[in-house]
Every structure is written in structure tokens, then in C-alpha cells.
XYZ file of C-alpha atoms in Angstrom:
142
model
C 14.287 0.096 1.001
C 11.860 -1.244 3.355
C 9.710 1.452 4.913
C 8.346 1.944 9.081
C 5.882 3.925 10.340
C 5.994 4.803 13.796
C 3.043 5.208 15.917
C 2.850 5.886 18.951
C 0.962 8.425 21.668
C 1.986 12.085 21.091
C 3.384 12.074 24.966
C 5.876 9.658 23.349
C 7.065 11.627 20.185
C 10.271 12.591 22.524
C 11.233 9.481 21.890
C 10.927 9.387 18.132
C 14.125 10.868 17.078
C 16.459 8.738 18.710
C 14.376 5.534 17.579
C 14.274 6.643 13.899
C 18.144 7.410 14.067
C 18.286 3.435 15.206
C 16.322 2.408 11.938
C 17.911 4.256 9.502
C 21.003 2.800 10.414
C 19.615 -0.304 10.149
C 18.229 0.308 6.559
C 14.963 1.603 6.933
C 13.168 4.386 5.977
C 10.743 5.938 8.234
C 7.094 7.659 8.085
C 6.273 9.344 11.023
C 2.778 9.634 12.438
C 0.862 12.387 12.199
C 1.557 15.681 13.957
C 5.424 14.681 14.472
C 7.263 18.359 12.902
C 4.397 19.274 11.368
C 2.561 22.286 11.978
C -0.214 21.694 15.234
C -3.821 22.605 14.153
C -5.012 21.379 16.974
C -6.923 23.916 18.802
C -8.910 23.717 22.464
C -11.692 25.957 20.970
C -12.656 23.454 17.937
C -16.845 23.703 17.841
C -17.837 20.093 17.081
C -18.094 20.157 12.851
C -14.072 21.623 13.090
C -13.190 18.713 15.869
C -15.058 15.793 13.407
C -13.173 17.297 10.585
C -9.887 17.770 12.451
C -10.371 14.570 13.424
C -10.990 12.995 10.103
C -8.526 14.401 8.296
C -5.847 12.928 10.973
C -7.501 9.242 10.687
C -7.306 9.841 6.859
C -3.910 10.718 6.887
C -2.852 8.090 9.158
C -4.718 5.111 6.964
C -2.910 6.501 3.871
C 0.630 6.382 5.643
C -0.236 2.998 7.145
C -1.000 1.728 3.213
C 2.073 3.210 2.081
C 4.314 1.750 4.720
C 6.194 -1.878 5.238
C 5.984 -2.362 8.986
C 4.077 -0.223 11.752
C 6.263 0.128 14.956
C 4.185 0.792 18.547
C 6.225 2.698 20.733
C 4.214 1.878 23.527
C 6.208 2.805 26.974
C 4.476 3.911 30.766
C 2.720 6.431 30.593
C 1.488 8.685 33.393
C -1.894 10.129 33.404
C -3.948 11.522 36.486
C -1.174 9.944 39.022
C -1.651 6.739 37.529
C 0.766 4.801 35.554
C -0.377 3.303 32.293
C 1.949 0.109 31.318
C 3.023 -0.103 27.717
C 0.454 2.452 26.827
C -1.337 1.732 23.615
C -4.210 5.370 22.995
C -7.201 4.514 20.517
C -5.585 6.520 17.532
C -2.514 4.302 17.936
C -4.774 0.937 18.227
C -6.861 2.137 14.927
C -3.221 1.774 13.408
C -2.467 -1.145 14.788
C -6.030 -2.239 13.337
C -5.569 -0.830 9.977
C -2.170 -2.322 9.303
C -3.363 -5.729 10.487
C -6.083 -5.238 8.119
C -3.857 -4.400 4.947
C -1.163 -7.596 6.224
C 1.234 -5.325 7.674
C 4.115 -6.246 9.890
C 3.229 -5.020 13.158
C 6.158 -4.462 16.034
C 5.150 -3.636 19.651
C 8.207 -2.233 21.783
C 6.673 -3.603 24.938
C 4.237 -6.257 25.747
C 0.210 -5.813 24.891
C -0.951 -3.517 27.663
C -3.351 -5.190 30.031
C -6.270 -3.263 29.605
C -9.695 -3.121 27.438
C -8.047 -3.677 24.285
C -5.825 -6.580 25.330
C -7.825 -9.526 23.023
C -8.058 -7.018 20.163
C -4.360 -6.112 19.970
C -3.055 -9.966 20.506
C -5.804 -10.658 17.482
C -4.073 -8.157 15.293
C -0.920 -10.412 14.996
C 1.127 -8.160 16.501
C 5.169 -8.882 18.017
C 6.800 -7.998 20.969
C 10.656 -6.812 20.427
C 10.990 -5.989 23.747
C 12.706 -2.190 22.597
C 15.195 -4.522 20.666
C 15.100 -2.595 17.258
C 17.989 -5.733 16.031
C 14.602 -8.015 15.945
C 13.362 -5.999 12.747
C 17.034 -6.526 10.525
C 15.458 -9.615 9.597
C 12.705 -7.504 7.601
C 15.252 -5.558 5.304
């Protein structure tokens, strides 16, 4: 069985439940990103050798679920930060995904269009499709 990883921004993980249920009744299995039911060690007090480490650990754990997985699916929806909305909101943890299962010649699904932002060239470089939130587009992957 062919396996997805979802990645996405944490301030989407609402949504992960009821996108996983989609896949798995398409035929997938699924690998969810870090931090999703797991136990939170994040912490606002880290000093900065506990935030690198934190932080390392999470990019580690990431790369090894990216290597283990089929396809990587963005959820990548409006997000709202400051007062501002962010279109199809792609975070740098997210895009180092996006990077690292381009990298290994992973499918790689975007829910929404490439934000138009910084990152814009790099993402369309990565290969990446556009399903427009139709999950149906990735049956032809099982």
C-alpha cells in the first residue's frame, strides 16, 4: 500500500483528520508530520542549545518520514497571521519538506496553488502539483 505524508503548518493540523479519513479510503496509508498526537515538547523557555536541538531533532524526524513515504501532501489553505491573510500558506518547515521529497523523487501534491510569496520559484522548481483539494487526483498513484 502506497504511503502519504502530510505536511502542512501546525495551525492546519485541524484539518488533518478529516483529510487522512479521505485517503485511507482511497487506499493509502498515512504518516503524519511531526507533532500531530504526539506529545508537545515544545516549550517558550527553550535557552538556545535546547531550541537548536529541539529543532534538529524535528528536521531529523521529518527527513526520515519524508524517505520512508510515497507521496508528500501540502495542505496549504489561508492562513491568518497579524490581521493579514496568507493565501495557500506554505511555513519554512513545510517548504524544507517539500525540498527534501523533491530531492529523494517524491510525488509532491499541493492542495492549493504555489503561494505568491518569497518562495514562489523554489516551490514551482520542486515539481510540485496542484489538486486543487481534489484528493480523487491522487487514485491514480495507488
Amino acid at each position: 500500500m502506497k504511503k502519504v505524508m502530510i505536511a502542512c503548518s501546525t495551525c492546519f493540523y485541524d484539518k488533518i483528520d478529516e483529510i487522512s479519513k479521505e485517503l485511507i479510503k482511497l487506499g493509502f496509508d498515512i504518516i503524519y508530520p511531526n507533532g500531530y498526537n504526539e506529545k508537545n515538547e515544545w516549550r517558550d523557555d527553550f535557552n538556545e542549545e535546547e531550541y537548536v536541538k529541539f529543532f534538529k531533532k524535528m528536521f531529523a524526524n521529518s527527513r526520515d518520514k519524508t524517505c520512508k513515504t510515497d507521496i508528500l501532501l501540502v495542505l496549504n489553505f489561508d492562513k491568518v497571521k497579524n490581521g493579514k491573510v496568507l493565501s495557500n500558506y506554505i511555513g519554512a518547515s513545510t517548504f524544507l519538506e517539500i525540498y527534501e521529497a523533491s530531492m529523494n523523487n517524491k510525488k509532491v501534491y499541493l492542495m492549493n496553488p504555489i503561494p505568491v510569496n518569497l518562495l514562489y520559484e523554489e516551490i514551482k522548481g520542486c515539481g510540485v502539483e496542484v489538486i486543487n483539494c481534489d484528493l480523487n487526483k491522487l487514485k491514480e498513484e495507488i
